[in-house]
Amino acid sequence: DPSAPTVCGLPLKYVSLFTLAIQNALLTIIMHYSRVSTAPAQAYSAASAVLVNELLKGGISLAIALMRIDADIGAPFSFTRAMQLMSPARWHLRLRRLRREIFSNDCWKLSIPAILYVIQNNLQFVAASNLDVATFQVTYQMKILTTAAFSVMLLRRKLSATKWLALLFLAMGVGIVQIQSGARKVHPTPPPSFAAESIEGDLPNVGDLLGAAPTHTMRPLTGFMAVCAACMTSGLAGVYFEMVLKNSQADLWVRNVQLSLFSLIPALVPIVFTAEAGYPGQGWLGRLFRNFTPWAWATVLTQVAGGLVTAIVIKHADNILKGFATSLSIILSFLASVLLFGFTITPAFVLGSSTVLGATWMYNQPEQKGSADGSTISLL
Ligand code: C5P
């Protein structure tokens, strides 16, 4: 398609899919490290991270939407035109148009994916704290399954027998990795920085991964349940966002602003209700950012980038191709976790991961002409 948008001559569709694969691998590693590298009492608040993520993503989307709303901004530069663009009258016009678009009649539709994504983004932290990087990555691939299910239900997409078979293999591969992760031995050398303490709240012991004292076991079952729930919200929210986006003329960045605005409410709930007393001299900002190490910031910034790229992928490709991109990131983060976290490769892990990758490949084989997948966006 010659009219498709490009970046440096390459189709935006593939650039965004590739960027998403890299981002996914990075996020899993950085998020996990940000959780396990500090003593448990010094853990940053996941709820704060989710809130800051939404604020930054919303702010960036707002800035892009504001630039896109004025077609003249992209025109060749001239001093007089630049002055006109910066004039208060022009700003007033721009802001009024943008406000009208953001608070459109159908903006409520974004409240559904917004709530789902906030839940998902919180669940990710629980999963990353209780599962090792590779197991998390592979198990999270089950979102291909939920995405398919919701595509069938909401987008009325029809799946061929090959695709259903691929989904079955996917579930089997995830199962194999899951079973072996419970039995796997941990790396024997504990890093000196990791103190033997118990972890508060929803973050049970995570010492196992880095090989701390044997009393430090992560809770793979807790992690697994968190991933399963996150897969449900991922599939539903992704398909719902795709449906809203492709079913209307509204700009992607306006949709993103709406998504972030609706996210603020559920993102604030855990912060308001878990507000801790007893930090004299610390204002609410201090409490919000308590223990925000550079690793915590790196996690949030990687998530922000991921959210923006995900939106581009859903617009220019679709949720199913998105699944393919993220399964590529398994290989990347698997190799990284061998190097960084002393992850041991077991034959079962190799078998399970290969099954997942094979299934993803099979799922993404082009359909034969005349077969299923006449997708119609019929709801809403
Ligand atoms: O795992 P999954 O691909 O479903 O994760 C999607 C991520 O992208 C979520 O963290 C969600 O908050 C983010 N997202 C976003 N803006 C969109 C769509 C998704 O920030 N328009």
Tab-separated table of C-alpha atoms and ligand atoms in Angstrom:
chain	number	residue	atom	x	y	z
A	1	ASP	CA	0.000	0.000	0.000
A	2	PRO	CA	1.878	3.099	-1.235
A	3	SER	CA	-0.226	5.467	0.892
A	4	ALA	CA	0.735	3.690	4.140
A	5	PRO	CA	2.775	5.859	6.531
A	6	THR	CA	6.531	5.273	6.629
A	7	VAL	CA	9.441	5.985	8.963
A	8	CYS	CA	12.759	6.564	7.161
A	9	GLY	CA	11.314	4.815	4.106
A	10	LEU	CA	10.199	1.724	6.060
A	11	PRO	CA	6.512	0.956	6.595
A	12	LEU	CA	5.363	2.258	9.982
A	13	LYS	CA	3.482	-1.011	10.482
A	14	TYR	CA	6.677	-3.091	10.615
A	15	VAL	CA	8.775	-0.456	12.373
A	16	SER	CA	6.189	-0.318	15.152
A	17	LEU	CA	5.937	-4.122	15.416
A	18	PHE	CA	9.718	-4.452	15.660
A	19	THR	CA	9.954	-1.622	18.202
A	20	LEU	CA	7.266	-3.328	20.251
A	21	ALA	CA	9.251	-6.589	20.311
A	22	ILE	CA	12.345	-4.787	21.633
A	23	GLN	CA	10.264	-2.760	24.112
A	24	ASN	CA	8.565	-5.889	25.445
A	25	ALA	CA	11.833	-7.680	26.078
A	26	LEU	CA	13.298	-4.623	27.780
A	27	LEU	CA	10.240	-4.019	29.933
A	28	THR	CA	10.083	-7.548	31.312
A	29	ILE	CA	13.720	-7.400	32.333
A	30	ILE	CA	13.760	-3.840	33.682
A	31	MET	CA	10.500	-4.260	35.589
A	32	HIS	CA	11.633	-7.512	37.149
A	33	TYR	CA	15.001	-6.072	38.090
A	34	SER	CA	13.393	-2.941	39.547
A	35	ARG	CA	11.351	-5.203	41.831
A	36	VAL	CA	13.975	-7.672	42.995
A	37	SER	CA	17.059	-5.452	43.204
A	38	THR	CA	16.060	-3.561	46.346
A	39	ALA	CA	15.348	-4.798	49.829
A	40	PRO	CA	11.618	-5.515	50.156
A	41	ALA	CA	10.914	-2.634	52.541
A	42	GLN	CA	12.296	-0.228	49.954
A	43	ALA	CA	10.045	-1.317	47.105
A	44	TYR	CA	8.377	1.485	45.129
A	45	SER	CA	4.627	1.531	44.833
A	46	ALA	CA	3.286	-0.235	41.745
A	47	ALA	CA	0.134	1.880	41.930
A	48	SER	CA	2.225	5.074	41.718
A	49	ALA	CA	4.108	3.672	38.744
A	50	VAL	CA	0.823	2.931	36.958
A	51	LEU	CA	-0.455	6.453	37.666
A	52	VAL	CA	2.733	8.170	36.496
A	53	ASN	CA	2.677	5.989	33.378
A	54	GLU	CA	-0.839	7.181	32.512
A	55	LEU	CA	-0.001	10.828	33.205
A	56	LEU	CA	3.070	10.755	30.965
A	57	LYS	CA	1.351	8.804	28.186
A	58	GLY	CA	-1.642	11.123	28.327
A	59	GLY	CA	0.599	14.209	28.262
A	60	ILE	CA	2.584	12.997	25.258
A	61	SER	CA	-0.599	11.978	23.409
A	62	LEU	CA	-2.103	15.386	24.165
A	63	ALA	CA	0.949	17.167	22.750
A	64	ILE	CA	0.844	15.055	19.573
A	65	ALA	CA	-2.919	15.545	19.212
A	66	LEU	CA	-2.467	19.293	19.621
A	67	MET	CA	0.127	19.379	16.852
A	68	ARG	CA	-1.929	17.225	14.521
A	69	ILE	CA	-5.079	19.241	14.932
A	70	ASP	CA	-3.510	22.209	13.128
A	71	ALA	CA	-2.771	21.056	9.594
A	72	ASP	CA	-0.564	24.130	9.032
A	73	ILE	CA	2.034	23.105	11.592
A	74	GLY	CA	3.591	20.597	9.194
A	75	ALA	CA	3.935	23.127	6.339
A	76	PRO	CA	7.381	24.505	5.345
A	77	PHE	CA	8.770	27.031	7.805
A	78	SER	CA	8.440	30.763	7.340
A	79	PHE	CA	8.862	33.398	10.017
A	80	THR	CA	5.503	35.110	9.510
A	81	ARG	CA	3.682	31.793	9.460
A	82	ALA	CA	5.452	30.717	12.648
A	83	MET	CA	4.294	33.937	14.310
A	84	GLN	CA	0.736	33.297	13.168
A	85	LEU	CA	0.845	29.757	14.528
A	86	MET	CA	2.018	30.997	17.915
A	87	SER	CA	-0.553	33.777	18.185
A	88	PRO	CA	-2.963	33.571	21.159
A	89	ALA	CA	-5.944	33.515	18.813
A	90	ARG	CA	-4.550	30.478	17.029
A	91	TRP	CA	-3.848	28.694	20.312
A	92	HIS	CA	-7.354	29.434	21.477
A	93	LEU	CA	-8.795	27.928	18.312
A	94	ARG	CA	-6.595	24.877	18.533
A	95	LEU	CA	-7.436	24.192	22.176
A	96	ARG	CA	-11.138	24.653	21.556
A	97	ARG	CA	-11.132	22.174	18.698
A	98	LEU	CA	-9.115	19.684	20.682
A	99	ARG	CA	-11.393	19.995	23.693
A	100	ARG	CA	-14.381	19.335	21.491
A	101	GLU	CA	-12.736	16.225	20.040
A	102	ILE	CA	-11.606	14.849	23.389
A	103	PHE	CA	-14.942	15.330	25.115
A	104	SER	CA	-16.860	13.947	22.176
A	105	ASN	CA	-20.179	12.135	22.556
A	106	ASP	CA	-18.563	8.734	22.289
A	107	CYS	CA	-15.587	9.349	24.577
A	108	TRP	CA	-17.182	7.112	27.249
A	109	LYS	CA	-16.318	4.091	25.087
A	110	LEU	CA	-12.702	4.419	26.173
A	111	SER	CA	-13.630	3.958	29.822
A	112	ILE	CA	-13.849	0.195	29.327
A	113	PRO	CA	-10.312	-0.415	27.975
A	114	ALA	CA	-9.032	2.240	30.398
A	115	ILE	CA	-10.206	0.339	33.475
A	116	LEU	CA	-9.026	-2.977	32.037
A	117	TYR	CA	-5.563	-1.619	31.226
A	118	VAL	CA	-5.129	-0.123	34.699
A	119	ILE	CA	-5.964	-3.495	36.259
A	120	GLN	CA	-3.610	-5.185	33.810
A	121	ASN	CA	-0.765	-2.773	34.458
A	122	ASN	CA	-1.061	-3.428	38.203
A	123	LEU	CA	-1.227	-7.198	37.676
A	124	GLN	CA	1.960	-7.043	35.629
A	125	PHE	CA	3.859	-5.898	38.695
A	126	VAL	CA	2.523	-8.814	40.748
A	127	ALA	CA	3.529	-11.224	37.981
A	128	ALA	CA	6.962	-9.705	37.471
A	129	SER	CA	7.659	-9.988	41.191
A	130	ASN	CA	6.677	-13.649	41.437
A	131	LEU	CA	7.880	-15.213	38.221
A	132	ASP	CA	11.279	-15.220	36.601
A	133	VAL	CA	11.657	-13.160	33.444
A	134	ALA	CA	11.415	-16.003	30.945
A	135	THR	CA	8.489	-17.792	32.580
A	136	PHE	CA	6.577	-14.515	32.777
A	137	GLN	CA	7.260	-13.799	29.129
A	138	VAL	CA	6.229	-17.205	27.869
A	139	THR	CA	3.129	-17.487	30.045
A	140	TYR	CA	2.049	-13.993	29.019
A	141	GLN	CA	1.842	-15.327	25.448
A	142	MET	CA	-1.498	-16.800	26.420
A	143	LYS	CA	-2.847	-13.364	25.574
A	144	ILE	CA	-2.780	-14.530	21.950
A	145	LEU	CA	-5.432	-17.028	23.032
A	146	THR	CA	-7.603	-14.468	24.774
A	147	THR	CA	-7.097	-11.946	21.960
A	148	ALA	CA	-8.288	-14.566	19.477
A	149	ALA	CA	-11.295	-15.409	21.624
A	150	PHE	CA	-12.317	-11.762	21.991
A	151	SER	CA	-11.673	-11.093	18.274
A	152	VAL	CA	-14.108	-13.893	17.480
A	153	MET	CA	-16.668	-12.603	19.951
A	154	LEU	CA	-16.421	-8.829	19.474
A	155	LEU	CA	-15.006	-8.336	15.985
A	156	ARG	CA	-16.850	-11.402	14.626
A	157	ARG	CA	-13.563	-12.630	13.217
A	158	LYS	CA	-13.596	-16.219	11.968
A	159	LEU	CA	-10.582	-18.417	12.639
A	160	SER	CA	-9.447	-21.253	10.377
A	161	ALA	CA	-8.748	-24.760	11.690
A	162	THR	CA	-4.992	-24.058	11.404
A	163	LYS	CA	-5.334	-21.060	13.671
A	164	TRP	CA	-7.298	-22.976	16.289
A	165	LEU	CA	-4.673	-25.734	16.165
A	166	ALA	CA	-1.954	-23.128	16.624
A	167	LEU	CA	-3.806	-21.824	19.670
A	168	LEU	CA	-3.929	-25.328	21.113
A	169	PHE	CA	-0.153	-25.687	20.662
A	170	LEU	CA	0.293	-22.317	22.274
A	171	ALA	CA	-1.592	-23.396	25.377
A	172	MET	CA	0.427	-26.636	25.498
A	173	GLY	CA	3.722	-24.770	25.210
A	174	VAL	CA	2.757	-22.403	27.986
A	175	GLY	CA	1.736	-25.400	30.113
A	176	ILE	CA	5.100	-27.102	29.632
A	177	VAL	CA	7.020	-23.982	30.644
A	178	GLN	CA	4.719	-23.491	33.604
A	179	ILE	CA	5.129	-27.019	34.972
A	180	GLN	CA	8.902	-26.997	34.678
A	181	SER	CA	9.251	-23.593	36.345
A	182	GLY	CA	7.880	-24.999	39.609
A	183	ALA	CA	10.513	-27.719	39.720
A	184	ARG	CA	13.512	-25.744	38.529
A	185	LYS	CA	16.534	-25.301	40.756
A	186	VAL	CA	17.755	-21.805	41.461
A	187	HIS	CA	21.099	-20.243	40.722
A	188	PRO	CA	23.457	-20.846	43.639
A	189	THR	CA	25.279	-17.506	44.112
A	190	PRO	CA	23.389	-14.891	46.141
A	191	PRO	CA	24.206	-11.249	45.410
A	192	PRO	CA	25.381	-9.449	48.562
A	193	SER	CA	22.897	-6.600	48.143
A	194	PHE	CA	19.858	-8.770	48.567
A	195	ALA	CA	19.000	-8.946	52.251
A	196	ALA	CA	17.077	-11.912	53.611
A	197	GLU	CA	13.816	-10.282	54.587
A	198	SER	CA	10.244	-11.021	53.935
A	199	ILE	CA	8.351	-8.930	51.455
A	200	GLU	CA	5.301	-6.945	52.358
A	201	GLY	CA	1.849	-7.006	50.854
A	202	ASP	CA	1.314	-8.485	47.432
A	203	LEU	CA	4.988	-9.054	46.875
A	204	PRO	CA	6.074	-12.335	48.385
A	205	ASN	CA	9.676	-13.427	48.542
A	206	VAL	CA	11.574	-12.902	45.351
A	207	GLY	CA	15.012	-13.973	46.480
A	208	ASP	CA	14.900	-17.270	44.615
A	209	LEU	CA	15.567	-15.770	41.265
A	210	LEU	CA	18.781	-14.146	42.317
A	211	GLY	CA	19.658	-17.155	44.408
A	212	ALA	CA	19.322	-15.577	47.843
A	213	ALA	CA	18.709	-17.633	50.974
A	214	PRO	CA	16.606	-20.771	50.382
A	215	THR	CA	13.741	-19.369	52.465
A	216	HIS	CA	13.231	-16.816	49.674
A	217	THR	CA	10.819	-18.401	47.292
A	218	MET	CA	8.823	-16.484	44.738
A	219	ARG	CA	5.211	-17.549	44.528
A	220	PRO	CA	4.857	-18.996	41.046
A	221	LEU	CA	1.159	-19.720	41.576
A	222	THR	CA	0.423	-16.104	42.533
A	223	GLY	CA	2.450	-14.976	39.534
A	224	PHE	CA	0.683	-17.433	37.258
A	225	MET	CA	-2.770	-16.321	38.357
A	226	ALA	CA	-1.770	-12.670	37.869
A	227	VAL	CA	-0.573	-13.437	34.342
A	228	CYS	CA	-3.787	-15.330	33.526
A	229	ALA	CA	-5.893	-12.398	34.676
A	230	ALA	CA	-3.631	-9.965	32.776
A	231	CYS	CA	-4.089	-12.079	29.634
A	232	MET	CA	-7.860	-11.734	29.945
A	233	THR	CA	-7.723	-7.954	30.301
A	234	SER	CA	-5.078	-7.669	27.559
A	235	GLY	CA	-7.222	-9.540	25.035
A	236	LEU	CA	-10.443	-7.745	25.884
A	237	ALA	CA	-8.950	-4.256	26.181
A	238	GLY	CA	-6.852	-4.623	23.012
A	239	VAL	CA	-9.752	-5.860	20.887
A	240	TYR	CA	-12.068	-3.240	22.363
A	241	PHE	CA	-9.584	-0.450	21.636
A	242	GLU	CA	-9.155	-1.745	18.070
A	243	MET	CA	-12.917	-1.801	17.647
A	244	VAL	CA	-13.355	1.767	18.892
A	245	LEU	CA	-10.423	3.019	16.827
A	246	LYS	CA	-11.277	1.370	13.521
A	247	ASN	CA	-14.958	2.077	13.843
A	248	SER	CA	-14.683	5.861	13.925
A	249	GLN	CA	-12.823	8.732	12.303
A	250	ALA	CA	-11.362	10.100	15.528
A	251	ASP	CA	-7.603	10.600	15.647
A	252	LEU	CA	-5.513	7.892	17.344
A	253	TRP	CA	-3.928	10.456	19.675
A	254	VAL	CA	-7.261	11.887	20.709
A	255	ARG	CA	-8.362	8.337	21.527
A	256	ASN	CA	-5.195	7.886	23.556
A	257	VAL	CA	-5.878	11.059	25.522
A	258	GLN	CA	-9.392	9.790	26.237
A	259	LEU	CA	-7.935	6.446	27.327
A	260	SER	CA	-5.470	8.110	29.694
A	261	LEU	CA	-8.110	10.435	31.128
A	262	PHE	CA	-10.392	7.540	31.978
A	263	SER	CA	-7.403	5.623	33.386
A	264	LEU	CA	-6.713	8.313	35.956
A	265	ILE	CA	-9.753	7.404	38.040
A	266	PRO	CA	-9.000	3.681	38.543
A	267	ALA	CA	-5.269	4.459	38.803
A	268	LEU	CA	-5.914	6.870	41.666
A	269	VAL	CA	-8.156	4.484	43.628
A	270	PRO	CA	-5.409	2.271	45.108
A	271	ILE	CA	-3.298	5.334	45.860
A	272	VAL	CA	-6.068	7.079	47.779
A	273	PHE	CA	-7.098	3.956	49.674
A	274	THR	CA	-3.639	2.780	50.613
A	275	ALA	CA	-2.382	6.255	51.532
A	276	GLU	CA	0.069	5.529	54.311
A	277	ALA	CA	0.138	7.682	57.372
A	278	GLY	CA	3.213	8.389	59.414
A	279	TYR	CA	5.815	9.825	57.101
A	280	PRO	CA	6.322	13.173	58.760
A	281	GLY	CA	7.703	15.841	56.501
A	282	GLN	CA	6.721	13.956	53.396
A	283	GLY	CA	4.067	15.601	51.276
A	284	TRP	CA	1.803	13.604	48.995
A	285	LEU	CA	4.347	13.915	46.202
A	286	GLY	CA	7.029	12.512	48.446
A	287	ARG	CA	4.806	9.587	49.349
A	288	LEU	CA	3.861	8.984	45.725
A	289	PHE	CA	7.472	8.827	44.620
A	290	ARG	CA	8.839	7.088	47.698
A	291	ASN	CA	11.603	4.648	46.688
A	292	PHE	CA	11.433	5.672	43.047
A	293	THR	CA	14.916	4.542	42.078
A	294	PRO	CA	16.355	5.065	38.591
A	295	TRP	CA	15.201	1.488	37.893
A	296	ALA	CA	11.656	2.386	38.837
A	297	TRP	CA	11.802	5.380	36.480
A	298	ALA	CA	13.280	3.194	33.753
A	299	THR	CA	10.350	0.791	34.221
A	300	VAL	CA	7.797	3.586	33.937
A	301	LEU	CA	9.453	5.172	30.895
A	302	THR	CA	9.686	1.812	29.122
A	303	GLN	CA	5.995	1.279	29.855
A	304	VAL	CA	5.139	4.713	28.480
A	305	ALA	CA	7.020	3.931	25.275
A	306	GLY	CA	5.233	0.568	25.124
A	307	GLY	CA	1.810	2.124	25.505
A	308	LEU	CA	2.458	4.592	22.695
A	309	VAL	CA	3.894	1.938	20.371
A	310	THR	CA	1.034	-0.460	21.197
A	311	ALA	CA	-1.466	2.183	20.120
A	312	ILE	CA	0.384	2.646	16.802
A	313	VAL	CA	0.530	-1.136	16.289
A	314	ILE	CA	-3.193	-1.562	16.940
A	315	LYS	CA	-3.936	1.216	14.456
A	316	HIS	CA	-1.541	0.298	11.651
A	317	ALA	CA	-1.411	-3.475	12.143
A	318	ASP	CA	-3.780	-5.309	14.520
A	319	ASN	CA	-3.870	-7.146	17.824
A	320	ILE	CA	-3.001	-10.487	16.272
A	321	LEU	CA	0.170	-9.186	14.628
A	322	LYS	CA	0.937	-7.556	17.964
A	323	GLY	CA	0.962	-11.033	19.498
A	324	PHE	CA	3.488	-12.144	16.929
A	325	ALA	CA	5.781	-9.228	17.721
A	326	THR	CA	5.706	-9.895	21.436
A	327	SER	CA	6.454	-13.568	20.983
A	328	LEU	CA	9.647	-12.516	19.197
A	329	SER	CA	10.595	-10.732	22.372
A	330	ILE	CA	10.619	-14.082	24.187
A	331	ILE	CA	13.868	-14.994	22.465
A	332	LEU	CA	15.400	-11.630	23.293
A	333	SER	CA	14.470	-11.622	26.952
A	334	PHE	CA	15.308	-15.308	27.329
A	335	LEU	CA	18.849	-14.703	26.127
A	336	ALA	CA	19.124	-11.652	28.354
A	337	SER	CA	17.899	-13.488	31.439
A	338	VAL	CA	20.487	-16.223	30.930
A	339	LEU	CA	23.166	-13.526	30.944
A	340	LEU	CA	21.754	-11.230	33.627
A	341	PHE	CA	19.887	-13.431	36.073
A	342	GLY	CA	21.688	-16.751	35.747
A	343	PHE	CA	18.595	-18.405	34.365
A	344	THR	CA	19.256	-22.082	33.766
A	345	ILE	CA	18.110	-23.594	30.508
A	346	THR	CA	16.224	-26.846	31.012
A	347	PRO	CA	15.127	-29.124	28.171
A	348	ALA	CA	11.512	-28.545	29.233
A	349	PHE	CA	11.944	-24.789	28.907
A	350	VAL	CA	13.410	-25.202	25.431
A	351	LEU	CA	10.565	-27.555	24.459
A	352	GLY	CA	7.878	-25.268	25.863
A	353	SER	CA	9.339	-22.093	24.344
A	354	SER	CA	9.822	-23.721	20.933
A	355	THR	CA	6.220	-24.918	21.014
A	356	VAL	CA	5.062	-21.382	21.789
A	357	LEU	CA	7.196	-19.903	19.014
A	358	GLY	CA	6.135	-22.601	16.536
A	359	ALA	CA	2.491	-21.998	17.413
A	360	THR	CA	2.901	-18.243	16.957
A	361	TRP	CA	4.474	-18.807	13.556
A	362	MET	CA	1.684	-21.209	12.592
A	363	TYR	CA	-0.959	-18.738	13.750
A	364	ASN	CA	0.499	-16.009	11.594
A	365	GLN	CA	0.595	-17.999	8.367
A	366	PRO	CA	-1.419	-16.195	5.700
A	367	GLU	CA	-4.908	-17.550	5.194
A	368	GLN	CA	-5.721	-19.205	1.884
A	369	LYS	CA	-7.908	-17.120	-0.388
A	370	GLY	CA	-11.590	-17.726	0.128
A	371	SER	CA	-11.181	-19.114	3.620
A	372	ALA	CA	-12.273	-17.514	6.849
A	373	ASP	CA	-11.253	-14.192	8.405
A	374	GLY	CA	-13.704	-11.870	6.827
A	375	SER	CA	-13.523	-9.640	9.818
A	376	THR	CA	-16.312	-7.189	10.303
A	377	ILE	CA	-16.283	-4.536	12.913
A	378	SER	CA	-19.909	-4.717	13.748
A	379	LEU	CA	-20.371	-3.788	17.355
A	380	LEU	CA	-20.543	-0.248	18.747
B	1	C5P	O1	0.164	-6.758	27.081
B	1	C5P	P1	-0.547	-5.819	26.178
B	1	C5P	O2	0.003	-5.750	24.819
B	1	C5P	O3	-2.030	-5.993	26.212
B	1	C5P	O4	-0.255	-4.403	26.852
B	1	C5P	C1	-0.731	-3.258	26.302
B	1	C5P	C2	-0.147	-2.076	27.059
B	1	C5P	O5	-0.241	-0.938	26.261
B	1	C5P	C3	-0.863	-1.760	28.358
B	1	C5P	O6	0.102	-1.453	29.315
B	1	C5P	C4	-1.686	-0.537	28.040
B	1	C5P	O7	-1.791	0.319	29.135
B	1	C5P	C5	-0.909	0.096	26.917
B	1	C5P	N1	-1.746	0.760	25.915
B	1	C5P	C6	-1.731	2.126	25.839
B	1	C5P	N2	-2.442	2.787	24.883
B	1	C5P	C7	-3.209	2.100	24.011
B	1	C5P	C8	-3.246	0.692	24.074
B	1	C5P	C9	-2.482	0.065	25.030
B	1	C5P	O8	-1.041	2.755	26.630
B	1	C5P	N3	-3.898	2.772	23.107
